[in-house]
XYZ file of C-alpha atoms in Angstrom:
451
model
C -19.404 9.909 2.044
C -22.291 12.115 0.883
C -23.885 11.410 -2.498
C -23.713 14.241 -5.021
C -26.029 14.242 -8.035
C -23.794 16.688 -9.883
C -20.125 15.793 -10.154
C -17.960 18.652 -11.459
C -14.718 17.533 -13.045
C -11.878 18.635 -10.789
C -8.345 18.841 -12.179
C -5.495 18.909 -9.644
C -2.040 19.921 -10.885
C 0.535 18.436 -8.514
C 0.665 15.152 -6.572
C 2.571 16.465 -3.577
C 1.191 16.670 -0.053
C -1.161 19.541 -0.956
C -2.565 18.015 -4.133
C -3.085 14.554 -2.643
C -4.648 15.990 0.522
C -7.004 18.039 -1.641
C -8.078 14.910 -3.531
C -8.790 13.071 -0.273
C -10.652 15.989 1.299
C -12.768 16.489 -1.825
C -13.534 12.775 -2.010
C -14.658 12.760 1.619
C -17.074 15.581 0.732
C -18.637 13.500 -2.043
C -16.614 14.560 -5.089
C -15.481 11.624 -7.223
C -14.713 13.089 -10.666
C -11.136 14.035 -9.804
C -7.955 13.696 -11.845
C -4.431 14.449 -10.630
C -1.613 15.452 -12.981
C 1.988 15.291 -11.754
C 5.048 16.656 -13.578
C 7.404 13.922 -12.304
C 7.599 10.685 -14.239
C 7.810 8.633 -11.030
C 6.762 9.092 -7.420
C 9.108 7.564 -4.859
C 10.055 8.082 -1.216
C 12.409 10.961 -1.949
C 12.937 13.708 0.584
C 13.744 14.123 4.229
C 11.811 14.832 7.409
C 8.861 17.154 7.957
C 6.463 17.813 10.806
C 2.684 17.697 10.735
C 1.073 19.821 13.438
C -1.998 18.664 15.417
C -4.268 21.035 13.481
C -3.439 19.117 10.283
C -3.245 15.689 11.947
C -6.838 16.229 13.090
C -7.892 16.664 9.451
C -6.021 13.480 8.531
C -7.638 11.665 11.459
C -11.049 12.661 10.143
C -10.009 11.280 6.739
C -9.259 7.907 8.310
C -5.466 8.129 8.143
C -4.447 8.222 11.803
C -3.588 4.510 12.091
C -1.371 4.673 9.002
C 0.379 7.776 10.354
C 1.036 6.096 13.697
C 2.671 3.141 11.951
C 4.878 5.408 9.852
C 5.897 8.563 11.728
C 7.008 9.449 15.234
C 4.480 10.956 17.634
C 6.570 13.937 18.717
C 6.790 14.349 22.503
C 8.871 17.464 23.052
C 10.712 20.364 21.431
C 13.964 21.565 23.005
C 15.741 24.820 22.171
C 19.476 25.288 22.922
C 22.040 27.966 22.243
C 25.174 27.079 20.284
C 26.965 26.212 23.525
C 24.372 23.571 24.436
C 22.709 25.643 27.175
C 18.988 24.915 27.460
C 16.735 27.810 26.440
C 13.314 26.196 26.459
C 11.721 22.761 26.540
C 8.046 22.260 25.764
C 5.809 19.239 25.362
C 4.306 18.642 21.953
C 1.269 16.842 20.601
C -0.500 14.403 22.912
C 2.199 14.884 25.555
C 1.217 18.580 25.714
C -2.497 17.812 26.040
C -3.623 17.869 22.402
C -6.364 15.408 21.459
C -4.276 14.274 18.473
C -0.516 13.858 17.980
C 2.066 15.935 16.212
C 3.989 13.729 13.787
C 7.594 13.883 12.647
C 7.672 11.866 9.448
C 9.676 11.233 6.290
C 8.231 13.451 3.589
C 8.450 10.778 0.887
C 6.792 8.128 3.048
C 4.060 10.582 3.971
C 3.460 11.342 0.294
C 3.249 7.613 -0.483
C 0.800 7.127 2.378
C -1.463 9.812 0.932
C -1.035 8.441 -2.588
C -2.041 4.930 -1.465
C -5.189 6.342 0.109
C -6.022 8.292 -3.056
C -5.623 5.191 -5.236
C -7.659 3.064 -2.834
C -10.533 5.539 -2.713
C -10.513 7.074 -6.184
C -8.770 4.410 -8.263
C -5.327 4.009 -9.807
C -6.424 5.700 -13.019
C -6.885 9.154 -11.421
C -3.125 9.812 -11.340
C -1.307 10.893 -14.492
C 2.491 11.096 -14.231
C 4.833 13.038 -16.526
C 2.184 15.741 -16.997
C 3.633 19.192 -16.305
C 1.131 22.053 -16.271
C 2.085 24.625 -18.913
C -0.957 26.915 -18.898
C -4.726 27.154 -18.881
C -7.665 28.832 -20.558
C -11.177 29.292 -19.229
C -14.605 30.657 -20.045
C -17.905 30.857 -18.188
C -18.573 27.126 -18.530
C -15.222 25.335 -18.181
C -11.466 25.537 -17.732
C -8.894 23.899 -19.991
C -5.559 22.777 -18.549
C -2.574 22.409 -20.845
C 0.198 19.890 -20.164
C 3.501 18.710 -21.569
C 5.795 15.769 -20.858
C 9.476 14.958 -21.226
C 10.282 12.592 -24.092
C 13.850 11.736 -25.015
C 15.141 14.868 -23.314
C 12.671 17.178 -25.048
C 9.290 18.617 -24.093
C 6.217 17.408 -25.978
C 2.707 18.821 -25.765
C -0.068 16.592 -24.446
C -3.809 16.709 -25.168
C -5.688 19.440 -23.314
C -7.813 18.450 -20.320
C -11.169 20.194 -19.919
C -12.798 20.419 -16.496
C -14.912 22.544 -14.209
C -12.223 23.396 -11.631
C -8.416 23.576 -11.746
C -6.533 23.378 -8.450
C -2.901 24.396 -8.917
C -0.901 22.619 -6.220
C 2.261 22.727 -8.298
C 4.725 23.987 -5.700
C 6.921 26.988 -5.034
C 7.756 27.275 -8.750
C 4.105 27.011 -9.754
C 3.371 27.443 -13.454
C -0.166 28.611 -12.696
C 1.125 31.308 -10.358
C 3.672 32.404 -12.955
C 0.867 32.816 -15.502
C -1.229 34.780 -13.010
C 1.695 36.913 -11.784
C 4.113 37.099 -14.751
C 6.264 39.829 -13.186
C 6.796 38.093 -9.850
C 10.040 36.356 -10.731
C 11.747 33.525 -8.811
C 11.315 32.733 -5.108
C 13.019 35.069 -2.636
C 16.188 33.670 -1.094
C 16.701 34.185 2.628
C 20.484 34.172 2.273
C 20.579 30.923 4.257
C 21.277 27.443 2.935
C 19.983 24.198 4.414
C 21.885 20.912 4.267
C 19.777 17.913 5.197
C 20.408 14.272 5.895
C 19.053 11.206 7.715
C 20.886 8.614 9.774
C 19.782 5.637 11.884
C 21.387 5.595 15.312
C 20.637 4.954 18.966
C 17.727 6.944 20.448
C 18.423 10.189 22.324
C 16.424 11.991 25.026
C 12.834 10.634 24.938
C 13.288 8.904 21.584
C 10.686 11.328 20.209
C 12.400 14.653 20.909
C 13.121 17.569 18.590
C 16.362 19.531 19.057
C 16.666 23.127 17.824
C 20.049 24.804 18.404
C 21.962 27.925 17.416
C 20.662 31.258 16.135
C 19.285 32.870 12.977
C 22.502 32.645 10.933
C 23.719 29.246 12.136
C 21.304 26.603 13.256
C 21.129 22.847 13.715
C 17.887 20.857 13.945
C 17.367 17.144 14.577
C 14.386 14.872 15.179
C 13.478 11.186 14.630
C 10.998 10.389 11.846
C 10.430 6.613 11.670
C 8.215 4.480 13.871
C 9.575 1.356 12.190
C 13.076 2.240 13.426
C 11.667 2.944 16.881
C 9.966 -0.471 16.900
C 13.437 -1.973 16.355
C 14.991 0.023 19.189
C 16.634 2.527 16.840
C 16.108 6.173 15.935
C 16.045 7.300 12.300
C 17.099 10.920 12.751
C 16.454 13.697 10.265
C 18.914 16.568 10.707
C 19.300 20.026 9.175
C 22.392 22.232 9.220
C 21.708 25.863 8.330
C 24.199 28.624 7.530
C 23.975 32.116 6.137
C 25.877 32.187 2.851
C 24.778 35.586 1.572
C 24.856 38.885 3.466
C 21.714 40.264 5.078
C 22.031 43.482 3.089
C 22.614 41.779 -0.255
C 20.029 43.074 -2.718
C 20.178 39.864 -4.742
C 17.317 37.646 -3.552
C 17.608 35.111 -6.366
C 18.130 31.592 -4.966
C 21.381 29.868 -5.957
C 20.917 27.034 -8.412
C 20.896 23.673 -6.656
C 19.607 20.164 -7.316
C 17.964 18.767 -4.194
C 18.089 15.234 -5.643
C 21.912 15.171 -5.798
C 24.164 14.644 -2.796
C 26.707 17.358 -1.967
C 30.108 17.450 -0.275
C 29.722 17.756 3.506
C 32.937 19.727 3.778
C 31.255 22.862 2.441
C 29.251 23.326 5.652
C 30.407 20.895 8.361
C 33.273 22.932 9.859
C 31.238 25.509 11.830
C 29.357 22.683 13.607
C 32.406 20.636 14.581
C 32.183 21.372 18.329
C 28.406 21.586 18.772
C 26.805 19.276 21.359
C 23.130 19.716 22.258
C 20.418 17.504 23.705
C 22.590 14.416 23.870
C 23.678 14.790 20.242
C 27.077 15.551 18.740
C 26.455 17.381 15.483
C 29.810 16.361 13.975
C 28.973 12.710 14.561
C 25.589 13.077 12.879
C 27.110 14.771 9.847
C 30.080 12.413 9.537
C 27.910 9.295 9.878
C 25.412 10.327 7.204
C 26.017 8.843 3.768
C 24.205 11.398 1.586
C 23.480 15.072 2.283
C 21.216 17.275 0.169
C 21.198 21.047 -0.281
C 18.173 23.371 -0.177
C 18.191 27.179 -0.441
C 15.774 28.530 2.177
C 13.324 30.559 0.108
C 9.744 31.796 0.119
C 7.456 34.101 -1.849
C 5.736 37.357 -1.004
C 2.027 36.977 -0.243
C -0.148 37.914 -3.233
C -3.540 39.643 -3.333
C -5.511 36.771 -4.858
C -5.325 32.984 -5.311
C -8.618 32.369 -7.085
C -9.311 33.480 -10.651
C -12.574 32.218 -12.058
C -12.435 28.425 -12.020
C -8.777 28.233 -10.947
C -7.242 28.494 -7.504
C -3.827 27.999 -5.897
C -3.101 25.659 -2.981
C -0.108 24.839 -0.765
C 3.301 26.195 -1.742
C 1.875 27.538 -4.999
C -0.275 29.839 -2.876
C 1.928 30.564 0.146
C 5.473 29.218 -0.035
C 7.092 29.897 3.350
C 10.374 29.340 5.159
C 10.541 25.922 6.884
C 10.370 27.613 10.274
C 7.786 26.601 12.829
C 7.326 23.167 11.212
C 4.289 24.438 9.397
C 4.427 24.268 5.583
C 2.857 20.829 5.045
C 0.272 21.493 7.740
C -0.944 24.649 6.007
C -1.371 22.771 2.711
C -3.526 20.171 4.474
C -5.641 22.909 6.056
C -5.993 24.483 2.587
C -7.316 21.159 1.311
C -9.979 20.829 3.994
C -11.066 24.446 3.606
C -11.307 24.186 -0.180
C -13.415 21.012 0.033
C -15.725 22.700 2.529
C -16.397 25.673 0.277
C -16.774 23.613 -2.905
C -19.316 21.463 -1.066
C -21.527 24.527 -0.804
C -21.909 24.546 -4.601
C -23.874 21.282 -4.455
C -26.415 22.327 -1.827
C -27.050 26.013 -2.576
C -26.909 28.583 -5.328
C -23.205 29.192 -4.678
C -21.198 29.080 -7.910
C -17.796 27.466 -8.334
C -16.227 30.897 -8.721
C -17.844 32.106 -5.496
C -16.707 29.000 -3.615
C -13.111 29.442 -4.750
C -13.212 33.080 -3.682
C -14.604 32.095 -0.274
C -11.743 29.598 0.125
C -9.266 32.349 -0.761
C -10.836 34.796 1.673
C -10.617 32.277 4.515
C -7.100 31.021 3.886
C -5.088 33.819 2.280
C -4.983 36.240 5.250
C -3.769 33.732 7.876
C -1.164 32.154 5.592
C 0.149 35.597 4.629
C 0.678 36.268 8.339
C 2.565 32.983 8.717
C 4.857 33.813 5.784
C 5.788 37.098 7.445
C 6.057 35.538 10.921
C 8.476 32.944 9.554
C 10.594 35.699 8.012
C 10.850 37.084 11.550
C 12.067 33.623 12.719
C 8.711 32.503 14.139
C 9.133 30.400 17.292
C 12.879 30.179 16.557
C 13.137 33.798 17.701
C 13.967 32.435 21.169
C 17.292 31.251 19.718
C 18.125 34.673 18.353
C 17.226 36.442 21.611
C 19.532 34.142 23.558
C 22.379 34.737 21.086
C 21.960 38.513 21.093
C 21.618 38.893 24.855
C 24.172 36.335 25.972
C 26.462 35.232 23.111
C 28.875 33.526 25.501
C 26.172 31.371 27.081
C 24.355 31.348 30.428
C 23.531 29.197 33.430
C 19.873 30.166 33.765
C 17.945 31.312 30.722
C 15.592 33.428 32.831
C 18.565 35.652 33.639
C 18.669 36.376 29.898
C 15.039 36.159 28.757
C 12.189 36.568 31.273
C 9.949 33.497 31.515
C 6.835 35.299 30.290
C 8.633 36.764 27.263
C 10.073 33.360 26.397
C 6.734 31.544 26.591
C 4.851 34.280 24.756
C 6.903 33.741 21.594
C 5.662 30.175 21.160
C 2.131 30.988 22.304
C 1.741 33.840 19.821
C 3.104 31.736 16.958
C 0.696 28.868 17.683
C -2.154 31.374 17.464
C -0.877 32.836 14.180
C -0.351 29.364 12.704
C -3.714 28.055 13.881
C -2.696 25.237 16.195
C -3.601 26.571 19.611
C -4.454 23.565 21.763
C -7.875 24.816 22.844
C -9.116 25.363 19.294
C -7.692 22.061 18.027
C -9.208 20.083 20.886
C -12.587 21.772 20.500
C -12.648 20.842 16.826
C -11.504 17.308 17.670
C -14.493 16.858 19.988
C -16.861 18.256 17.384
C -15.600 15.980 14.613
C -15.258 12.749 16.586
C -16.362 9.844 14.418
C -15.799 11.603 11.086
C -13.598 8.791 9.771
C -16.241 6.207 10.656
C -18.869 8.298 8.887
C -16.886 8.004 5.677
C -17.182 4.214 5.999
C -13.612 3.804 4.878
C -11.437 0.795 5.497
C -7.681 1.208 5.551
C -5.788 -1.396 3.481
C -3.191 -3.289 5.463
C -0.521 -2.494 2.880
C -0.887 1.319 2.923
C 2.584 1.682 4.341
C-alpha cells in the first residue's frame, strides 16, 4: 500500500457493495482516513443471489479477496437460455470455463456484503463503520464538505452531529438522499411494470452444479442459479431463483413503483400459477417455488441517466449514480468498477496538482457514459433479448433455434452486451496479465474467519 503524506478525510454514505468496495479500493491506493456511515442499524446476511462478472472479480482479486470469494460463492460455469416450453435457445460458457483469467461468481448478496465488511474492518479498523446514520443532506465550501445525518430512536428521527470531511461519496442506493438533493425534481425510481419474486432453496445439484438457467420472455421469466460453495462442498446446491411477471401494462403512464417491503415474505399464490408447468434445464419451476419457505418481492425499477454525478467535493457511486434493471447480471459489478475508477482518480490528487474537484469530475467523465449505456441496454432487455426474439418468432416452440434465430444474430446479442458492459474477455484478460501480483503488492493477509 503506498504511503500518502496527506490524508484527506473521506466520508462514504452507504455500507452496501458499492460503499464497501470504495473503502477497500481507496485503502489499497493509500487512503486511510475513511469513515463509512450506514442508515441501517444492523448489517446481516439479508438478500438473495447476485452475480459478479469477471471484470469486477478481477478488481476484487487485486484487492486480495479471491480466496474468500472462492470459499463463499459458486464459480459460474455456464449460462443457458430456454423458451417457456423448455426448448434450448443458447448455451454459453462463463468465467474461467469460457477462457477468462478470473471467474464469474454467483453469490449470496448478504454473504458478499459481509465478506467485504470483514475486509474493511480488518484493514481500516472496526471504528470506521457507523451504523444507524442516515444521510439527510450536505453543505460544502472551497475547503471542506459537511455531511448531515440522522438516526432512528424510539420510532422517531433524531439529528446527529455533523461530520466534516474533504470528500463525500454518496453510495446510498437507488433512493439516494444525495441524488434527491442534487436532482430535487427527479422523483421516485421508474417502474418497469414487472415484479420480481425471489427465493432460495437447498436441493440436489442440476446440470453442471454451477449452471445458470434463464427461461421465458420479457413479460414472464424465470431465472435460477446456485450461489453457495459451502452447499456444493456438501454435495448440495443452494439455488437462488427469480420469478418475473408483468403486472402493469406497457402503455401505462404511471411509472411509480408499487410500495413493497423486500424484508417481508409474501404469499406465493400471487405469482406461482403462470409457472406451474414450466420445466427448463433439469428444473421444475413449481417444485422450486413450492419448496421455498420464504419469498420476497421486488419491483423491477431503475432511474434515467443524469448529466452529472460530481458536484464539488461530492460524487455519486453505484445505484445512487446509475440504478439499472437487474438484467445482464451487472449492477454489483458496475459499482465495484466505480470504486476502482474513483480510487484511481483520487490518487492523482496526491502526486500532482490535480484538485479533489477535478479528480471527482474525471471519475464522472470516465464512468457516467458507459453506465448510462448499460441502463438503456438493460431497458432493451440486454442479453435477455434472445428470449424475446424466440418468443416473438416462434411462440409455440421449435426444434432447432437456428431455424428461428440465425446463429450469428443470436451470438451477436451477447457479444455486443459484453462490450457495452465492459467485460469482453480479451480486455479483462489483458488487464489481468497487467495487474498480476497486485494483491501481493498490498502485503495483505486474509483472516481465516473472513467468511
